[in-house]
XYZ file of C-alpha atoms in Angstrom:
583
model
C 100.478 85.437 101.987
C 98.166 82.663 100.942
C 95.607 83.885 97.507
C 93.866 81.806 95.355
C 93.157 82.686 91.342
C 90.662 80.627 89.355
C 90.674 77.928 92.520
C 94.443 77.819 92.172
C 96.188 78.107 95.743
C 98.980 80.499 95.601
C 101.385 81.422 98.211
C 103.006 85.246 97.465
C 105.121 87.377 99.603
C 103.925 90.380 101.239
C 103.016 93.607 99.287
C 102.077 91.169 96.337
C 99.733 93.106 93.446
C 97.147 91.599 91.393
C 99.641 91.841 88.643
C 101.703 89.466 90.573
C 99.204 86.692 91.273
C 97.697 86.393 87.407
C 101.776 86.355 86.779
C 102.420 83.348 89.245
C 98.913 82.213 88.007
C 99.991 81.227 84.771
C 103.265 80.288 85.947
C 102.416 77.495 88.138
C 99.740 76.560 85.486
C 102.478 76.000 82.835
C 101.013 78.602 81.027
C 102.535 80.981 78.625
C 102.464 84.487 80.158
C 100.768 86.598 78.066
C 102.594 90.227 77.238
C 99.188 92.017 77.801
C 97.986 90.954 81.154
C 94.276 89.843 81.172
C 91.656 91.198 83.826
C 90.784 89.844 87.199
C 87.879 90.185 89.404
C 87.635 89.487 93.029
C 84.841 87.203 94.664
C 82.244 89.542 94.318
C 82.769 89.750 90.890
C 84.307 93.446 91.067
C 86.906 94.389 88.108
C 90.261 95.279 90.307
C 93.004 97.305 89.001
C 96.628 94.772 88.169
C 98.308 97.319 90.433
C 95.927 96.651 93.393
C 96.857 95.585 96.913
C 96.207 92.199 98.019
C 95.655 90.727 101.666
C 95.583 86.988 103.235
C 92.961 84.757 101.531
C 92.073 87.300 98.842
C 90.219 85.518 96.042
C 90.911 85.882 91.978
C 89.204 85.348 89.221
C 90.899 85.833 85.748
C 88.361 87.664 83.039
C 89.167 88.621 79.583
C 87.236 90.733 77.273
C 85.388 94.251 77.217
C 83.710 95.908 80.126
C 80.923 99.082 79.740
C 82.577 102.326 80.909
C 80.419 104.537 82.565
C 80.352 107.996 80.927
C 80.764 110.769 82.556
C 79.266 113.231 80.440
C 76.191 110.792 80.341
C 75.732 110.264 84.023
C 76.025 114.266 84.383
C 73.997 114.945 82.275
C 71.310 111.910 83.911
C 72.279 113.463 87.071
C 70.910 117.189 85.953
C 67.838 115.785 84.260
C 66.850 113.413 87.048
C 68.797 114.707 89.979
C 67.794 111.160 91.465
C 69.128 107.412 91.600
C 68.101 104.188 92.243
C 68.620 103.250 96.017
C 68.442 100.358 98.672
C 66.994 100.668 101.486
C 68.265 100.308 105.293
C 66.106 99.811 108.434
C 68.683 101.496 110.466
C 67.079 104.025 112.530
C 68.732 107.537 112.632
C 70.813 108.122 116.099
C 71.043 111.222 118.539
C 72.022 114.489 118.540
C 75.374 114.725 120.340
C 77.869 116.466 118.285
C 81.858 115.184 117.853
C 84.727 115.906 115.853
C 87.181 113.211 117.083
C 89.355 115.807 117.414
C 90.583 117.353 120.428
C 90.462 120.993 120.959
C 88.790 121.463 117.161
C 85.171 122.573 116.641
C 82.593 121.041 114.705
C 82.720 121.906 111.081
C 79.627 121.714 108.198
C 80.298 120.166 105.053
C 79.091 123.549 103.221
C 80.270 124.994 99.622
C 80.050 127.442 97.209
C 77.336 126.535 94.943
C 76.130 127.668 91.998
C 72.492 129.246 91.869
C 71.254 126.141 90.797
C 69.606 123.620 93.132
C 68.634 120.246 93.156
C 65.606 119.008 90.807
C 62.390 119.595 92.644
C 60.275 116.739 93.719
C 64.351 114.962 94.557
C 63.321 114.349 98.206
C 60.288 114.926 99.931
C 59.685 117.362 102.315
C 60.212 115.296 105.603
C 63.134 113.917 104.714
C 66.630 115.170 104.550
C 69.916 114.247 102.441
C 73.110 114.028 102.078
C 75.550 113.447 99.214
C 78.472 112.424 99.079
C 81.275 111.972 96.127
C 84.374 109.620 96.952
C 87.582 108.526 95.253
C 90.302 106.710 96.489
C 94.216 105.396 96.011
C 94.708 108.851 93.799
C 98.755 107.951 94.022
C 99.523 111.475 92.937
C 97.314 110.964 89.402
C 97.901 114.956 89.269
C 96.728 115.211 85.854
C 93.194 113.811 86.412
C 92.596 116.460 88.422
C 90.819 119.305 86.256
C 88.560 115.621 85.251
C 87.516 115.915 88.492
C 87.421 119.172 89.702
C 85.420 119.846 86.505
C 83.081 116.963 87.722
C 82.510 117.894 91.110
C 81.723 121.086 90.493
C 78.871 120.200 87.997
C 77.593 118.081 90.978
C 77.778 120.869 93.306
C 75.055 122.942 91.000
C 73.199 120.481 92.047
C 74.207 119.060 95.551
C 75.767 122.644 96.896
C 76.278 120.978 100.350
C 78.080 117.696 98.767
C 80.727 116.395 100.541
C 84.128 115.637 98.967
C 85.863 112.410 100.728
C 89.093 110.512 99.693
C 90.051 107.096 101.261
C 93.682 106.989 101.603
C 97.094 106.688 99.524
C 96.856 110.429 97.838
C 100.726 109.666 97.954
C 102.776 107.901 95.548
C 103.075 107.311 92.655
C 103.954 109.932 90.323
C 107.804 111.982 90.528
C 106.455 115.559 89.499
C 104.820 114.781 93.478
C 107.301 112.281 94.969
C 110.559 114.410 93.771
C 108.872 117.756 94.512
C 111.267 119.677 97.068
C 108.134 119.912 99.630
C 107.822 116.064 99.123
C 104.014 115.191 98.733
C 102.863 118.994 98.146
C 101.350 119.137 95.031
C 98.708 116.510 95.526
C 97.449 118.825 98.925
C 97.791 121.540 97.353
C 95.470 120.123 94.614
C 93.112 118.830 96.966
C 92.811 121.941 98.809
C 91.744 123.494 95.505
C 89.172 121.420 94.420
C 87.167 121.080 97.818
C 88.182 117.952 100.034
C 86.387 117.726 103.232
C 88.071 114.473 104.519
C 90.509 112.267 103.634
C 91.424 108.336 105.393
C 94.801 107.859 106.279
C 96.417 105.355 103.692
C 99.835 102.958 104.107
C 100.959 105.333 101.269
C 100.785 108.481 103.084
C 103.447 107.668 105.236
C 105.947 107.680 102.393
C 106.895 110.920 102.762
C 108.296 109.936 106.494
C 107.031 110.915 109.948
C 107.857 114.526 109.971
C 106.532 115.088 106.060
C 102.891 113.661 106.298
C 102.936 115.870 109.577
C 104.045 118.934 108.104
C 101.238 118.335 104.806
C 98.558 117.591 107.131
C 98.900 120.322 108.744
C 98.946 122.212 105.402
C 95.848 120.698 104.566
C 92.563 122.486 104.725
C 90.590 119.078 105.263
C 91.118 117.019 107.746
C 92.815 113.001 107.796
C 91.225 110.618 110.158
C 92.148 107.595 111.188
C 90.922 105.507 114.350
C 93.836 102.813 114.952
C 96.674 104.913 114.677
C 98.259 106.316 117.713
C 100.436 108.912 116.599
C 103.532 109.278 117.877
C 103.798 112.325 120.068
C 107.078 114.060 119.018
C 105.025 114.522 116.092
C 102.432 117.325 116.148
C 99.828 114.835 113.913
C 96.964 116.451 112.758
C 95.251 113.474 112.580
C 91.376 112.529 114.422
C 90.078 109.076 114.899
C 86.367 110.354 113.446
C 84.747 113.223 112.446
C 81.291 114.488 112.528
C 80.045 116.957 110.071
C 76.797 118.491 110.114
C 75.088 119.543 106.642
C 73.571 122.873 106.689
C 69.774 120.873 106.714
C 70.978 119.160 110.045
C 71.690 115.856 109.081
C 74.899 114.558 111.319
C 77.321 112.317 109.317
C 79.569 110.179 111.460
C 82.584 109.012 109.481
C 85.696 106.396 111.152
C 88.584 105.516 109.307
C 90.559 102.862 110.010
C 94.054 101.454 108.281
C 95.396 98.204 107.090
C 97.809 96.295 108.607
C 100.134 94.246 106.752
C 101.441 90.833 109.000
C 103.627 92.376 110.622
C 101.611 94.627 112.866
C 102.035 98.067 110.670
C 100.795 99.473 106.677
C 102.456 98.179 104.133
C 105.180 101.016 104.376
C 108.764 100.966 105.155
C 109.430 100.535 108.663
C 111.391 103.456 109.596
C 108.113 105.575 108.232
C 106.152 104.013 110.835
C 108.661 102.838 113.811
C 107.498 105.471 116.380
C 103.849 105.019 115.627
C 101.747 102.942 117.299
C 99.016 100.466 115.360
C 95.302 98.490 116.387
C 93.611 96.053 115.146
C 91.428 97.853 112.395
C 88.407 95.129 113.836
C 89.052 96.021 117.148
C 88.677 99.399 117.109
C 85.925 99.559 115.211
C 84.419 97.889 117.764
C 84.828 100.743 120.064
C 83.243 103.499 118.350
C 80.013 101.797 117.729
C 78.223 104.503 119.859
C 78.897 106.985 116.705
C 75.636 105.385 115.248
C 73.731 107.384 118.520
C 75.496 110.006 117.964
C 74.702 110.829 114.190
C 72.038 110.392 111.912
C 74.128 108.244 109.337
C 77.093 106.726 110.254
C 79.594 105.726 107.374
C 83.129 103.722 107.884
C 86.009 105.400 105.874
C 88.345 102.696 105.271
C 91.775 101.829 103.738
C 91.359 97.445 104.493
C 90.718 96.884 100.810
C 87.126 95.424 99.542
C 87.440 91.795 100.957
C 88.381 93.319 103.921
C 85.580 95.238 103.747
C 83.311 92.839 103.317
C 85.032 90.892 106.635
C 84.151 93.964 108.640
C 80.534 94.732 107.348
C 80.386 90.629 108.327
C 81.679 91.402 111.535
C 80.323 94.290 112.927
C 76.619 94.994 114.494
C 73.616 96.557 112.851
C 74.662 100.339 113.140
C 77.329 101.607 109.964
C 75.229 102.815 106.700
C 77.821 102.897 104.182
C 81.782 101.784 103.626
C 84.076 103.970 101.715
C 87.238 101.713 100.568
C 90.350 102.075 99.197
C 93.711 99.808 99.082
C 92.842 96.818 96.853
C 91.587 99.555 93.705
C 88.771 97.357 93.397
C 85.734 98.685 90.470
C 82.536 98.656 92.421
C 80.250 99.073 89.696
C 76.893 98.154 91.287
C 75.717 98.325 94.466
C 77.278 95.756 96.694
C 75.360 95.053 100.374
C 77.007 93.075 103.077
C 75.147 91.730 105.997
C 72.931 95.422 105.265
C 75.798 97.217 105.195
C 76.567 99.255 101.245
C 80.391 98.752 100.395
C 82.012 101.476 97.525
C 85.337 101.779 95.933
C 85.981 103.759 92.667
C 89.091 101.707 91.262
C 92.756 104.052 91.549
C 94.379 107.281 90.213
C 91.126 109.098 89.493
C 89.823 106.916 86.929
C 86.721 106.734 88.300
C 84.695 108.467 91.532
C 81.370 107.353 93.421
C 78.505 109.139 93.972
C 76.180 108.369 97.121
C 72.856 109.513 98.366
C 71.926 108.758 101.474
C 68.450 110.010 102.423
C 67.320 109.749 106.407
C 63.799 109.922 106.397
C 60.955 111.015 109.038
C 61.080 107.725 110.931
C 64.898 107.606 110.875
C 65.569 104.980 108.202
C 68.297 105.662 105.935
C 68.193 104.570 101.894
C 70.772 104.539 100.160
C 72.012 104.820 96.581
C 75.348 104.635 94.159
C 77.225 105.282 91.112
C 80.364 105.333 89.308
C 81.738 107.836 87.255
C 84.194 107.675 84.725
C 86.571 110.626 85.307
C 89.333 109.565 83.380
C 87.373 109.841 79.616
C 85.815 113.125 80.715
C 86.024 115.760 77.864
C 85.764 118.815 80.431
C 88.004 120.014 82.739
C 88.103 122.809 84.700
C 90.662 125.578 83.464
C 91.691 126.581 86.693
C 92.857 123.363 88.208
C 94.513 122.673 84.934
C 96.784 125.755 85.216
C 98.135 124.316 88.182
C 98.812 121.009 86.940
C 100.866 122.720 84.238
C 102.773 124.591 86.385
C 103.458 121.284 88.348
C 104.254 119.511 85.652
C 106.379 122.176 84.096
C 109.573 120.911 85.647
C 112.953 121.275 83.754
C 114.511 119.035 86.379
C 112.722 115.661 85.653
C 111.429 116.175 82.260
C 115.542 116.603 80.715
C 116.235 114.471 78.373
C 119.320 111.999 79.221
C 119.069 109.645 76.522
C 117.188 107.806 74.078
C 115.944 104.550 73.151
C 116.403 102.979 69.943
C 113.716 100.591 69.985
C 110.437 100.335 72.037
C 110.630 98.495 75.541
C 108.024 96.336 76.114
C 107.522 94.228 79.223
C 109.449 94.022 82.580
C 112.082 91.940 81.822
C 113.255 94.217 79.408
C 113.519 96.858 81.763
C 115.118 95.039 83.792
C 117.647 93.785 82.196
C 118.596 97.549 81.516
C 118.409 98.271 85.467
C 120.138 95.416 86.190
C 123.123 96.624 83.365
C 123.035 100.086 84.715
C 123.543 98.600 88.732
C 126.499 96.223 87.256
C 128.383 99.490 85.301
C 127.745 101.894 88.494
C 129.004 99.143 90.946
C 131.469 97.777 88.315
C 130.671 94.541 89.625
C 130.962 91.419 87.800
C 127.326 90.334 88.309
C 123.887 92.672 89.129
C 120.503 91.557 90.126
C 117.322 92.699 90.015
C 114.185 91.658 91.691
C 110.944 91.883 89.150
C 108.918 93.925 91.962
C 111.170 96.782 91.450
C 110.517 97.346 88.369
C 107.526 99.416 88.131
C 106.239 99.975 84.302
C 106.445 97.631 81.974
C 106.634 99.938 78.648
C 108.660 102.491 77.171
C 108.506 103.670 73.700
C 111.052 104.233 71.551
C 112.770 108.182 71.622
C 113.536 110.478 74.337
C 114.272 109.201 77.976
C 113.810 111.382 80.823
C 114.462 111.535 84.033
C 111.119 111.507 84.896
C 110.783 107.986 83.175
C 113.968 106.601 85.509
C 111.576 107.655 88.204
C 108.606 105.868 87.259
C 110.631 102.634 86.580
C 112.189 102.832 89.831
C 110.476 105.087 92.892
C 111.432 103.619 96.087
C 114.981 105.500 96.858
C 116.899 102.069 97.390
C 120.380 102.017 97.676
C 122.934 100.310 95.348
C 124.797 97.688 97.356
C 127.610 95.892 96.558
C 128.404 92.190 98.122
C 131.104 89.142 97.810
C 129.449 86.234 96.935
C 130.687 82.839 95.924
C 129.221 81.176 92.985
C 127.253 78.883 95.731
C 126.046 81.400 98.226
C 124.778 83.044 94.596
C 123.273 79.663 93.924
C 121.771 80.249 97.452
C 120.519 83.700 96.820
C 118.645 83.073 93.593
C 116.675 80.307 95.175
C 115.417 82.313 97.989
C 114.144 84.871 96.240
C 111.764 82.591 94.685
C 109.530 82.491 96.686
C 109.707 85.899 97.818
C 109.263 87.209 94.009
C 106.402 85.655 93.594
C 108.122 82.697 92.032
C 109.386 84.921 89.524
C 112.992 84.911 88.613
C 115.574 87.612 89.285
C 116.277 89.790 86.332
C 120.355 89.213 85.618
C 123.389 90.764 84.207
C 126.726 88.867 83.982
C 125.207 85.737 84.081
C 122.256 84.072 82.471
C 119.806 81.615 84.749
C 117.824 78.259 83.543
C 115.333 76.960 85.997
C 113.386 74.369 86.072
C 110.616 74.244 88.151
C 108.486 71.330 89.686
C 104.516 70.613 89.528
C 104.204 73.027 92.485
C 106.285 75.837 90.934
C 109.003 75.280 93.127
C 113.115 75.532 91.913
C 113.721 71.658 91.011
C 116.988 72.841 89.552
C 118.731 75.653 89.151
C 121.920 76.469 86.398
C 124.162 79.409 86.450
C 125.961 80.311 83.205
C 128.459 83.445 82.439
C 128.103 86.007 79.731
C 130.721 83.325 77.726
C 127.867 80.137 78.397
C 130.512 78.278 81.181
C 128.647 77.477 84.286
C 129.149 79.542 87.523
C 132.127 78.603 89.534
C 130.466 77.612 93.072
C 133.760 78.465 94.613
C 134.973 81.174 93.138
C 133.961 84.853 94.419
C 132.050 87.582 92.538
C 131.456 91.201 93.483
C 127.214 91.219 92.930
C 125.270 94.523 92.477
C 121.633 94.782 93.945
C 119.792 97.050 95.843
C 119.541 97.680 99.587
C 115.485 96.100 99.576
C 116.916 92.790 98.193
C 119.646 92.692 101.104
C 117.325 93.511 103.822
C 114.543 90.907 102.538
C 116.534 87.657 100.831
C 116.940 84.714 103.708
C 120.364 83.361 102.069
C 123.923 82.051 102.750
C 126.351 84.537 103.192
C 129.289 85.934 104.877
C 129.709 89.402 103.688
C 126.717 91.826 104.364
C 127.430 93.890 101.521
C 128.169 97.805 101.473
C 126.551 100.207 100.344
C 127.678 103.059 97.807
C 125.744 105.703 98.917
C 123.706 106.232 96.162
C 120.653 105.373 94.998
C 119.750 102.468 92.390
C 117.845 105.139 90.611
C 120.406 107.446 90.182
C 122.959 104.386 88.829
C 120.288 104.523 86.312
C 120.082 107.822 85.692
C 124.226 108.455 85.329
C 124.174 104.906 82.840
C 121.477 106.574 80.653
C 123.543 109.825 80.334
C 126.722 107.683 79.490
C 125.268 105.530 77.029
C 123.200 108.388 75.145
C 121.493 105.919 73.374
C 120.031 102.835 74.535
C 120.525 99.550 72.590
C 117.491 97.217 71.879
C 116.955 94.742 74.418
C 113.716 93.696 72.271
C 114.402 89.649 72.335
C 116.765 89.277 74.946
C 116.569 86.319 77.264
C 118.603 85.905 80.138
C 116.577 83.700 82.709
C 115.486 80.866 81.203
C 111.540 79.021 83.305
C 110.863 75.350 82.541
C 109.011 72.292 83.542
């Protein structure tokens, strides 16, 4: 996957974050990397989260300092004074009267809630027009405990928007264990988006972690429905899943919205392939294509998307006069201020609940439809709704993942230093003479000093690979370390057993490449070495080998898990160096 950052051409391997392109950034710069990651904005000029998805030809720019934070007590509080917002205008002329769900055999639904007695401000919209209003967040990766934020939030808008629609765009999954390690994998975040309201939620790559048969079993626990238009669901699988929906507001107004999904380069999301082999995938610019007669069938027509903002931007580019609005997820781009593409408004509200945007759309006499945004901080918000939060406790309340099975002595505080520790706990579990780690596996980059639970093991390591254990000559070692360059994001492998030194030419390529054991002798090419790493690494790393490797059965997670217990308490890796990056 080609990128560029501050006009520097980068070439990363697929699934690469924004964390991983300022990283190779500075590396192929010379540059120091700093331990506190500076901020990056996209080509539009849109703040986007380090843990944010990137696609082909995606476009960086590095940014350091402050940005405003929009209040959310403020912006209520605006909200209930005003009850309006600045808009831009479309010449888009409203469309029929024809009524679809995109769902066969369902019947039309209206987007209608239980409000408050409260209305909206008089003199909001005129009398000949009509409205609708919409709140959207997206990539929520199981960010359970943001949710009384929000729910506190939307329900303040609904005093004053009753018939406001609730809309997520995709990846609800992920991201936190109290979700991914619930029995009922995945539960808790439907089961919290039940209770605050959702009308409709995109189909995201992340929502097929939980495997063909779980995301069928929680949509159909849902009580909103997931859309998406260039999936083809497999049809041992009862999917509840629509290409579109139409929902009518109680003042008449007909909202058509189409989803589509990313696809990685290899045809399907950026998911693991047995989640998806059954499935079948489109072109998300294709089939766009071929619901274009949505605009005459609604009165605003509005693209619910999971591409990622550049991506966005390609398909408002791309498509003819006809969608109003773009709801995005994947890249957890900031949109901050309105953003219009070839007449076309694009939105996206960051990740995790940290933010959600609100849009008006009004559809006047004559058909034409303005438009209006704004972000809302949901993360600083001082209310939450008690309710909501009762749940989250009870979630969160889970003796299981929040034991204690060791502690640390000192604070960890970057990646390598985790993974040094993952790649010592793979090397005791295995009892290998040599473990590696690849940096993308190891998923936080902090954690303090005291009490480690397994909730923390969890976080540092989500994805349920296996520990594998492989024969290796020193050489075919040699061989392995220098093809995971590239595919690390010309990052090194985290070690244990040996220590690295590589040295690195003007286009950040391996020039050479020295092995060393724990005593400082260099590598034996010829001798062999029992190596440690998990199953992802095997799968993914183009080297010379002869033996596959085997598997023990057990997860790289839970190696960590049975080390921590062992040790009892964790030595300071503060310091440590065992790969060695130089020009």
């Amino acid at each position: 996957m080609k990128i560029t950052v501050n006009n520097v051409a980068l070439e990363l391997h697929n699934g690469a974050r924004v964390k991983d392109a300022i990283i190779s950034y500075y590396t192929r710069s010379g540059q120091k990397i700093p331990k506190r990651l500076p901020a990056a904005e996209d080509f539009f000029g849109n703040r986007v989260a380090p843990d944010g998805e990137l696609t082909e030809g995606n476009t960086l720019v590095i940014k350091s300092g402050p940005k405003r934070k929009t209040s959310a007590m403020k912006t209520i509080a605006m909200l209930l004074s005003a009850g309006l917002l600045l808009s831009c205008s479309s010449t888009r002329q409203a469309g029929g009267t024809r009524d679809h769900d995109g769902y066969r055999g369902s019947s039309q639904v209206t987007g209608v809630h239980a409000g408050t007695a409260l209305t909206a401000p008089s003199g909001t919209v005129p009398l000949a027009d009509r409205q609708a209003v919409i709140f959207s967040v997206n990539d929520m990766h199981a960010a359970i405990d943001n949710f009384p934020k929000l729910a506190w939030i939307v329900d303040s808008l609904r005093t004053i928007y009753p018939d406001m629609l609730l809309i997520a765009a995709g990846d609800n999954q992920t991201g936190n264990p109290i979700n991914d390690q619930y029995p009922e994998k995945g539960w808790p975040v439907i089961d919290l988006m039940n209770a605050v309201g959702f009308d409709l939620s995109a189909v995201g790559n992340h929502e097929f972690d939980t495997g063909p048969m779980g995301f069928s079993n929680l949509a159909g626990m849902a009580n909103f429905r997931f859309i998406c238009a260039n999936l083809i669901p497999d049809k041992q699988f009862s999917l509840r899943i629509s290409p579109y929906r139409i929902i009518t507001l109680p003042n008449g107004l007909k909202i058509a919205f189409l989803a589509l999904l990313q696809l990685g380069q290899n045809g399907i999301p950026d998911s693991h392939p047995d989640n998806v082999r059954n499935f079948v995938f489109r072109s998300p610019f294709d089939t766009a294509q071929d619901y274009l007669w949505l605009k005459d069938s609604s009165d605003i027509f509005i693209a619910l998307t999971h591409l990622g903002f550049e991506e966005d931007v390609r398909l408002a580019e791309t498509m003819p006069a006809g969608i109003d609005l773009i709801i995005g997820g994947h890249s957890h781009t900031r949109v901050e201020k309105e953003q219009i593409h070839n007449g076309i408004m694009i939105t996206q509200a960051e990740n995790k609940l940290k933010y959600g945007t609100l849009v008006k759309l009004t559809v006047s006499s004559d058909g034409k439809v303005s438009r209006s945004m704004q972000l809302i901080d949901i993360r600083n918000s001082k209310k939450e709704k008690p309710e909501i939060r009762a749940i989250v406790d009870r979630y969160n309340d889970n003796p299981v993942l929040n034991q204690v099975i060791a502690t640390a002595t000192d604070d960890f505080s970057s990646y390598e230093e985790l993974g040094y520790l993952m790649a010592d706990a793979q090397r005791a579990a295995a009892g290998a003479d040599i473990a590696l780690m690849n940096p993308g596996g190891v998923r936080i980059d902090q954690l303090p000093k005291g009490p480690v639970t397994i909730k923390n093991v969890y976080q540092l390591d989500p994805f349920g690979n296996e520990l594998v254990v492989t024969k290796l000559s020193g050489g075919e070692i040699f061989s392995l370390l220098r093809a995971a360059w590239p595919v690390d994001d010309r990052s090194p492998l985290y070690t244990s057993g040996i220590t690295t030194d590589i040295k690195i030419n003007d286009q950040g390529n391996p020039e050479e490449i020295k092995i060393f054991t724990n005593d400082g002798k260099p590598l034996d090419m010829n001798t062999v070495y029992t190596v440690a790493m998990n199953s992802y690494m095997t799968q993914v790393y183009k080297y010379v080998h002869a033996d596959p490797g085997q598997s023990l059965f057990f997860t790289t997670a839970d190696a960590l898990i049975r080390y921590l217990k062992q040790e009892g308490n964790i030595r300071s890796y503060r310091g440590e160096k065992r790969v060695r990056v130089t020009r």
